[in-house]
PDB file of C-alpha atoms in Angstrom:
ATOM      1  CA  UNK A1063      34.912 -20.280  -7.503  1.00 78.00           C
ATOM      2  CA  UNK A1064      33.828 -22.097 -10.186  1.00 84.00           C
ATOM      3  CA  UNK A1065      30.037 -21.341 -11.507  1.00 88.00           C
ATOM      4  CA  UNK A1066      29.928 -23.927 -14.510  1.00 90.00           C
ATOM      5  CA  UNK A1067      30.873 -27.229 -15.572  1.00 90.00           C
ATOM      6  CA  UNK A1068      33.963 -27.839 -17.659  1.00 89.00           C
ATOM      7  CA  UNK A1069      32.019 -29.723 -19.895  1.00 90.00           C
ATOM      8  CA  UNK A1070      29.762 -28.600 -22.575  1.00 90.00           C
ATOM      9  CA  UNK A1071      26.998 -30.237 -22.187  1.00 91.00           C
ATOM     10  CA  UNK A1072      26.840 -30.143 -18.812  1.00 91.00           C
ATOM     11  CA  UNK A1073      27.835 -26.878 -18.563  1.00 92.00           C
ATOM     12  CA  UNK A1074      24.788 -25.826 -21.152  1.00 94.00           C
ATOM     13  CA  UNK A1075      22.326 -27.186 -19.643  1.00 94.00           C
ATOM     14  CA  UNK A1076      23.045 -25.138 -16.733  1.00 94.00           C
ATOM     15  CA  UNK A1077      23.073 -21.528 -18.292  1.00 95.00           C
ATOM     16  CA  UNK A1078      19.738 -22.670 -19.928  1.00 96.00           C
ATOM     17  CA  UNK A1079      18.433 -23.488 -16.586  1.00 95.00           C
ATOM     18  CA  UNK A1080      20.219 -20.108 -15.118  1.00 95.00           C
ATOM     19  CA  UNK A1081      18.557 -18.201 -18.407  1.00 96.00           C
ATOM     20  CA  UNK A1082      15.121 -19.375 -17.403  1.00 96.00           C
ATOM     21  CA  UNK A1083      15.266 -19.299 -13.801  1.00 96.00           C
ATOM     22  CA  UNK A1084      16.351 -15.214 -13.901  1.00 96.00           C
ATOM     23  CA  UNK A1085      13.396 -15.410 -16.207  1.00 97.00           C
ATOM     24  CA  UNK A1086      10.821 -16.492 -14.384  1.00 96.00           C
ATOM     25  CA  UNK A1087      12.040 -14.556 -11.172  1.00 96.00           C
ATOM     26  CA  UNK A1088      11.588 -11.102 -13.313  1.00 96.00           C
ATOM     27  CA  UNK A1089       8.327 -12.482 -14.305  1.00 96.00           C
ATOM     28  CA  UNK A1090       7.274 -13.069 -10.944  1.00 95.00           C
ATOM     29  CA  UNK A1091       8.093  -9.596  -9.530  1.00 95.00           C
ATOM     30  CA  UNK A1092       7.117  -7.618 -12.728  1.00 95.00           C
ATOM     31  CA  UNK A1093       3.346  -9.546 -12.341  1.00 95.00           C
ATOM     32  CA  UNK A1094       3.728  -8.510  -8.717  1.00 94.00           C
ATOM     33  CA  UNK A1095       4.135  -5.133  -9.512  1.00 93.00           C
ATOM     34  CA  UNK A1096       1.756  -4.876 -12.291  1.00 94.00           C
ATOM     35  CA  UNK A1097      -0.615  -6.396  -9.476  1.00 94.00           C
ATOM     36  CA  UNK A1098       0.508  -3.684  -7.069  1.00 93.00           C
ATOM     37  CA  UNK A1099      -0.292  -0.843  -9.796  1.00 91.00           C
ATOM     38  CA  UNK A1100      -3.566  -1.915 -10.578  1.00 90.00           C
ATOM     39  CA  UNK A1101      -5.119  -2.500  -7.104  1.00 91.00           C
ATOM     40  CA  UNK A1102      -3.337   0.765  -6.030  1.00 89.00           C
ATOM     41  CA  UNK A1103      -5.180   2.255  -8.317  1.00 87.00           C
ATOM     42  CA  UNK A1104      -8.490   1.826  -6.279  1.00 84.00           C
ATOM     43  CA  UNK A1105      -7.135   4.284  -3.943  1.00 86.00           C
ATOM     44  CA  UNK A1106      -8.043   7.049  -6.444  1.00 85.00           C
ATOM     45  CA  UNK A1107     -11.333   7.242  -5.004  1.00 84.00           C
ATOM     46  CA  UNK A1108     -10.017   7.526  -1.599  1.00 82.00           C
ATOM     47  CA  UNK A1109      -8.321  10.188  -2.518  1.00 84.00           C
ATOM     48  CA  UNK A1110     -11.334  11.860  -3.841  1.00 85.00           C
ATOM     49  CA  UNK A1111     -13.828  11.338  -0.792  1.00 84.00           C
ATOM     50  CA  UNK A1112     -10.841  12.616   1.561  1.00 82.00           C
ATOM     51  CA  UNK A1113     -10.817  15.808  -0.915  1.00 84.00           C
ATOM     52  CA  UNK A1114     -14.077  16.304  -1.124  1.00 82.00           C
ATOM     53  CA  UNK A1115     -15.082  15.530   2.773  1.00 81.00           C
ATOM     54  CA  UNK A1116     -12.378  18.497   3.781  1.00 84.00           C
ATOM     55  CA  UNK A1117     -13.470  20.809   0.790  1.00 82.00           C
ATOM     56  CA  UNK A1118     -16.797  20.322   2.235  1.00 79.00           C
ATOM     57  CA  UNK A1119     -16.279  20.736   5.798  1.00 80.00           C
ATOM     58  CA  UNK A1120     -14.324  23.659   5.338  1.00 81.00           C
ATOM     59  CA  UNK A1121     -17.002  25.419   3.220  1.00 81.00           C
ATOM     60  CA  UNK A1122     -19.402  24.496   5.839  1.00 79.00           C
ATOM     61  CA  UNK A1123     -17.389  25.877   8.480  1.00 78.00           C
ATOM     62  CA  UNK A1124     -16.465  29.093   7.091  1.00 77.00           C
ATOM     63  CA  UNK A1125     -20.477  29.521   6.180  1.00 73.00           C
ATOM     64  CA  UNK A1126     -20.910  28.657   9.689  1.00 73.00           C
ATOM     65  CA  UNK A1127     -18.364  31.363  10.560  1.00 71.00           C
ATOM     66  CA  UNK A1128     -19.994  33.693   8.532  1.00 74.00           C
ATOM     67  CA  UNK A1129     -23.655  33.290   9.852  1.00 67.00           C
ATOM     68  CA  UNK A1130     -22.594  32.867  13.103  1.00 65.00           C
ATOM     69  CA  UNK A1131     -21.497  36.325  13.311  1.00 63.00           C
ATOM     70  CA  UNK A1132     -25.176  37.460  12.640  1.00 65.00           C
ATOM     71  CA  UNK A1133     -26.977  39.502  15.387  1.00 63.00           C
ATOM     72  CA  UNK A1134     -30.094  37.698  16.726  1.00 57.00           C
ATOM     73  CA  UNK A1135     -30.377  34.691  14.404  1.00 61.00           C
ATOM     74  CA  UNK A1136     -26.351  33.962  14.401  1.00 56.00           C
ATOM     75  CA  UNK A1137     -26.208  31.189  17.282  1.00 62.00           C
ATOM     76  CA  UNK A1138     -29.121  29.339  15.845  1.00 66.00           C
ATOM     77  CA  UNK A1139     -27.659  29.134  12.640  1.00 70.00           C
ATOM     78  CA  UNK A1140     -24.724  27.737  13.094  1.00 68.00           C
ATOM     79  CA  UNK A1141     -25.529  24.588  14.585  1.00 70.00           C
ATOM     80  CA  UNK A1142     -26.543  23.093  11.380  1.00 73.00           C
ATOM     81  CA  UNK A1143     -23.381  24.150   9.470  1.00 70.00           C
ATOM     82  CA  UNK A1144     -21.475  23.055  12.050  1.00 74.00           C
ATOM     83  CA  UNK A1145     -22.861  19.045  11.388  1.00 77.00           C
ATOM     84  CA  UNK A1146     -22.636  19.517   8.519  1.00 75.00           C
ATOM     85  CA  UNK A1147     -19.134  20.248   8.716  1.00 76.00           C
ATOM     86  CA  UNK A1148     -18.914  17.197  10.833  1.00 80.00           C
ATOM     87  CA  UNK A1149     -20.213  15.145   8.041  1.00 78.00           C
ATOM     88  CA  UNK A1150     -17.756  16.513   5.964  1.00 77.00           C
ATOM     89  CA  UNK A1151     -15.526  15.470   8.569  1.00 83.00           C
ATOM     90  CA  UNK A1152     -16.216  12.110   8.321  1.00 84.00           C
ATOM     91  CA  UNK A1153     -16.645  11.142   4.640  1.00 81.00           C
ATOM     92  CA  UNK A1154     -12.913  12.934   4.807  1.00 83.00           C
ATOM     93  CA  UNK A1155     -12.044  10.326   7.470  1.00 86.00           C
ATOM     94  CA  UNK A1156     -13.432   7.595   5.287  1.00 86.00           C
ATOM     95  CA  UNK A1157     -11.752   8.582   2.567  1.00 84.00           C
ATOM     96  CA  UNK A1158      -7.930   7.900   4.290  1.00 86.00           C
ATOM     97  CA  UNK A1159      -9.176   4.889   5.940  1.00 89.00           C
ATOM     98  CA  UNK A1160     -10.063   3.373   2.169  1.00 88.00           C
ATOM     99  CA  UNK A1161      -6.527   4.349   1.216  1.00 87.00           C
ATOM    100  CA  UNK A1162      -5.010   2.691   3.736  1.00 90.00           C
ATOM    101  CA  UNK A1163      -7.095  -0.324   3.086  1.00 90.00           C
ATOM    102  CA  UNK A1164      -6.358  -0.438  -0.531  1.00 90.00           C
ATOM    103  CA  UNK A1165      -2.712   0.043   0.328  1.00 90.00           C
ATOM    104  CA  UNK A1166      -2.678  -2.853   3.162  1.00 91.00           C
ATOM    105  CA  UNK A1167      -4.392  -5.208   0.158  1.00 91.00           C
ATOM    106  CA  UNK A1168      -2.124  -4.176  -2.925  1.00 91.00           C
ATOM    107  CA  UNK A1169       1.383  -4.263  -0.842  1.00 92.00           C
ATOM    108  CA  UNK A1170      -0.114  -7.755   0.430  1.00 92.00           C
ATOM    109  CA  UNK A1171      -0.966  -8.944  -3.050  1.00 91.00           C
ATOM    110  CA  UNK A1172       2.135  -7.267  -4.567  1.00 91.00           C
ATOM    111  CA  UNK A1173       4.264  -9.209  -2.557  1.00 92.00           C
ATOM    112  CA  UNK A1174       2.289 -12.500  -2.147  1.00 91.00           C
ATOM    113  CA  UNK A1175       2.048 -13.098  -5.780  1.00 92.00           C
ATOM    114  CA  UNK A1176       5.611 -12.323  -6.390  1.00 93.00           C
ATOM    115  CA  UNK A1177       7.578 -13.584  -3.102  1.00 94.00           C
ATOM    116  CA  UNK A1178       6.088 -17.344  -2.660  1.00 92.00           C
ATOM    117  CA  UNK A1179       7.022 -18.295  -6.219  1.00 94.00           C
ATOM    118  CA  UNK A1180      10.111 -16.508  -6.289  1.00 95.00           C
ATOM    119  CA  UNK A1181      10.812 -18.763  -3.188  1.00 94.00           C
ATOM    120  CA  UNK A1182      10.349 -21.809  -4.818  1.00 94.00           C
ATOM    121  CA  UNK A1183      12.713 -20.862  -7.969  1.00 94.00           C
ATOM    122  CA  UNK A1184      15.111 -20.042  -5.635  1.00 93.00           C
ATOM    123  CA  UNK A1185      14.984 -23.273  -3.777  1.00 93.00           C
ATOM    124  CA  UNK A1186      14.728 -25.421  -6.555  1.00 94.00           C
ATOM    125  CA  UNK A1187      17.423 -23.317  -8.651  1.00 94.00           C
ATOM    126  CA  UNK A1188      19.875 -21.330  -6.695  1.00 91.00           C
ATOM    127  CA  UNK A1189      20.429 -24.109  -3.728  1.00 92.00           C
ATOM    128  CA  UNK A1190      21.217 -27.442  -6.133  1.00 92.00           C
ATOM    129  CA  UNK A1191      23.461 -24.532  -7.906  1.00 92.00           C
ATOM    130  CA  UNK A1192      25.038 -23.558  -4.954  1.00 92.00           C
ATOM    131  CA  UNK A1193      25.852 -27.340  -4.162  1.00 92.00           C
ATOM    132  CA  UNK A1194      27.143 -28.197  -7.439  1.00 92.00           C
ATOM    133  CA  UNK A1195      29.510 -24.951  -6.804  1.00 92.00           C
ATOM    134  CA  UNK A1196      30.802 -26.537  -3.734  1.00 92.00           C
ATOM    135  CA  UNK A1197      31.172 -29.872  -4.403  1.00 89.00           C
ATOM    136  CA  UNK A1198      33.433 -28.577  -8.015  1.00 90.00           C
ATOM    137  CA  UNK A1199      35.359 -26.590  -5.593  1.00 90.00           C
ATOM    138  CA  UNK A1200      36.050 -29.619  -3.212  1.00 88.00           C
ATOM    139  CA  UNK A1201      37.030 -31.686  -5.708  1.00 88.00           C
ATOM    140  CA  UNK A1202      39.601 -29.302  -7.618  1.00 87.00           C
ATOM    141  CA  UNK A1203      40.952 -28.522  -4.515  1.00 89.00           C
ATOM    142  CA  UNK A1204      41.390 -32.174  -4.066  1.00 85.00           C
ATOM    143  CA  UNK A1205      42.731 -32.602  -7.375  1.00 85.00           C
ATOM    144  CA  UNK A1206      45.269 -29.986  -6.829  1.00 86.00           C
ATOM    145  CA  UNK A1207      46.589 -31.779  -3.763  1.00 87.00           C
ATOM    146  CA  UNK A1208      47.421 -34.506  -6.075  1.00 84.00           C
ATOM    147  CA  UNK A1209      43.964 -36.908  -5.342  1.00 82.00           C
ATOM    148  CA  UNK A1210      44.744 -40.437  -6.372  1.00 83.00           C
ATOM    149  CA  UNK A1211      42.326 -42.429  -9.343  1.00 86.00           C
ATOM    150  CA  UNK A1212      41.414 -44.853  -6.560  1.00 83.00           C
ATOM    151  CA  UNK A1213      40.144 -41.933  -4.390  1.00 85.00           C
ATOM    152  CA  UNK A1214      37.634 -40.404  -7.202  1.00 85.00           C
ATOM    153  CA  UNK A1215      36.580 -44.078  -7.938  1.00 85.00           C
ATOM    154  CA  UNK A1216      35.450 -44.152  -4.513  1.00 84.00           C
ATOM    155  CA  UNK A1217      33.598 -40.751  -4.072  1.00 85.00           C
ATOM    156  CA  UNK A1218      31.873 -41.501  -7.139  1.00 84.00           C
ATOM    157  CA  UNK A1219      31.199 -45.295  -5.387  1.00 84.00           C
ATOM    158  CA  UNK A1220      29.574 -42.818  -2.605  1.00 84.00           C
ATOM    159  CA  UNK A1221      27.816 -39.924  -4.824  1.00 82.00           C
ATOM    160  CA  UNK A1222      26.875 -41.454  -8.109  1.00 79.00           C
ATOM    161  CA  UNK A1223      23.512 -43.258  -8.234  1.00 80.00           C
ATOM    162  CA  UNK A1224      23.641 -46.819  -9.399  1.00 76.00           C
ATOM    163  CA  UNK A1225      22.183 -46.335 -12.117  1.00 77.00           C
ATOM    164  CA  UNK A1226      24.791 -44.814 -13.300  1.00 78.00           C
ATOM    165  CA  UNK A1227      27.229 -47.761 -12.559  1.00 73.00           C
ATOM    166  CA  UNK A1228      25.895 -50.069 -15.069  1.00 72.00           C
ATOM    167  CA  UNK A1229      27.714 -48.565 -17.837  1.00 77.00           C
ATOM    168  CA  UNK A1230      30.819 -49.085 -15.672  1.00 81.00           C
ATOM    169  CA  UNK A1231      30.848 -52.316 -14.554  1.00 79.00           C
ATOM    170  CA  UNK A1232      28.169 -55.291 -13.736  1.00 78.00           C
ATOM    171  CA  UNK A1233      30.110 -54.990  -9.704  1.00 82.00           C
ATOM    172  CA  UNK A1234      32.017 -51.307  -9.342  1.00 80.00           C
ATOM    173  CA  UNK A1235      32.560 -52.307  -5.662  1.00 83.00           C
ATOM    174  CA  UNK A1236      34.548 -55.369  -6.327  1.00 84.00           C
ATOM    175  CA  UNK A1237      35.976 -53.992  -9.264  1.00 81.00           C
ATOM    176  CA  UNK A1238      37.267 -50.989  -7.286  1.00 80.00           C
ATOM    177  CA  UNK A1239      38.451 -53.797  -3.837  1.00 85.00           C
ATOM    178  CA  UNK A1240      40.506 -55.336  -6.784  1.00 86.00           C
ATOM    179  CA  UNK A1241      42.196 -52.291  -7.934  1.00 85.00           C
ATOM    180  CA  UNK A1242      40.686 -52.749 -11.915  1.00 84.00           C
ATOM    181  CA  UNK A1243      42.345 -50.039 -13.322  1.00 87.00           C
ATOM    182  CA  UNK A1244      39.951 -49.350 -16.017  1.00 89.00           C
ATOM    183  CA  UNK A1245      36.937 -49.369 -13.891  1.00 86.00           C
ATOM    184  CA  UNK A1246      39.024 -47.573 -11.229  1.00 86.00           C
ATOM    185  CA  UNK A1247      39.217 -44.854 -14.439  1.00 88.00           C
ATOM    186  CA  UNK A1248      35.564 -45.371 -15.485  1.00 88.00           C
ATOM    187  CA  UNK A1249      34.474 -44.367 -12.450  1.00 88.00           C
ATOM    188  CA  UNK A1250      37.025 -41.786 -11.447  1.00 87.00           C
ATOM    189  CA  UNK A1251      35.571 -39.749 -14.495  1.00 88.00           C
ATOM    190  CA  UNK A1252      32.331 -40.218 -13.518  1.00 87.00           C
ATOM    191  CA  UNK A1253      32.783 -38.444 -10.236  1.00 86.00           C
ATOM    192  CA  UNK A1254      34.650 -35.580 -12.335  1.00 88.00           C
ATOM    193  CA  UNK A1255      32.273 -35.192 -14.500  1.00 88.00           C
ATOM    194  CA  UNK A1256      29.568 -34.867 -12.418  1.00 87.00           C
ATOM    195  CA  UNK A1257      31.504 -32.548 -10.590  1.00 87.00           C
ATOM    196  CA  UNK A1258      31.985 -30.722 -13.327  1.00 88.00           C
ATOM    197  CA  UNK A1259      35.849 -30.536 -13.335  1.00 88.00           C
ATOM    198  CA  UNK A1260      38.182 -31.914 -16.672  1.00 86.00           C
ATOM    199  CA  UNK A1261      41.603 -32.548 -15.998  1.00 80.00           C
ATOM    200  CA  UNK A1262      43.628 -30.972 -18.394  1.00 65.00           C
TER     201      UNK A1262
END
């Protein structure tokens, strides 16, 4: 499989584009995860209120308890412990719910911040890369099989844009029906090139 061009330039350009795509796809996740950290962070104080709502129920319980077992003023008494221990109860309760709420919204932001743009690199990057892989495998494998000049001309008649013909000739297509065989060179070359495969 071949990764890069044969040619230098060519073949440059794409490990600078490589370089700063793997760049900017570390960037992405590391920001993602920095997000992550810092919103997780919020769930500190979840962590307190569910600490302190079962520290405080379970003191309020165990005075309950304790009162309870009273003669004469023992059932009376421990009603009021025993809200109060359902308070506790509840600000305990409230406590894990804000965790889980803080961890909902920093795995969402985590990811959302990193995936969509990661995404994008990739699309933009990794699939024209891909391609470019394919299409220099193709045509070595062609090459290989002993692919005549007149056969490049005309894949690059069919993949280059014409643009790039002017260089070549004023009319590639009737140079190429008349067999020219320095246009039929031209534009072979042009179709190796950008596919990224030299002929040695």
């Amino acid at each position: 499989m071949q990764i890069y061009s044969d040619y230098a330039a060519h073949r440059s350009r794409q490990v600078a584009v490589d370089v700063i795509a793997v760049a900017a796809i570390a960037a992405w996740i590391g920001l993602g995860a920095f997000v992550y950290s810092l919103v997780i962070d919020l769930a500190r104080f979840g962590e307190q209120m569910e600490s302190a709502g079962s520290d405080f129920s379970t003191t309020m319980t165990d005075i309950g308890d304790r009162f309870g077992g009273m003669p004469l003023i023992g059932g009376g008494i421990r009603a009021p412990f025993e809200a109060a221990s359902g308070a506790g109860q509840s600000l305990e309760a409230a406590g894990r719910s804000q965790q889980e709420a803080v961890l909902n919204l920093a795995v969402g932001l985590g990811w959302g911040i990193a995936v969509v743009p990661v995404a994008t690199i990739l699309l933009f990057w990794l699939v024209p890369r891909l391609r470019f892989t394919r299409r220099a495998a193709t045509t070595r494998r062609l090459v290989r099989a002993g692919i005549t000049v007149d056969l490049l001309a005309l894949r690059a008649l069919t993949n280059q844009k014409l643009s790039v013909f002017a260089a070549v000739d004023a009319d590639p297509v009737s140079a190429w029906r008349r067999g020219d065989p320095e246009v039929m060179r031209s534009l072979a070359a042009l179709e190796l090139k950008a596919s990224g495969v030299r002929i040695r």
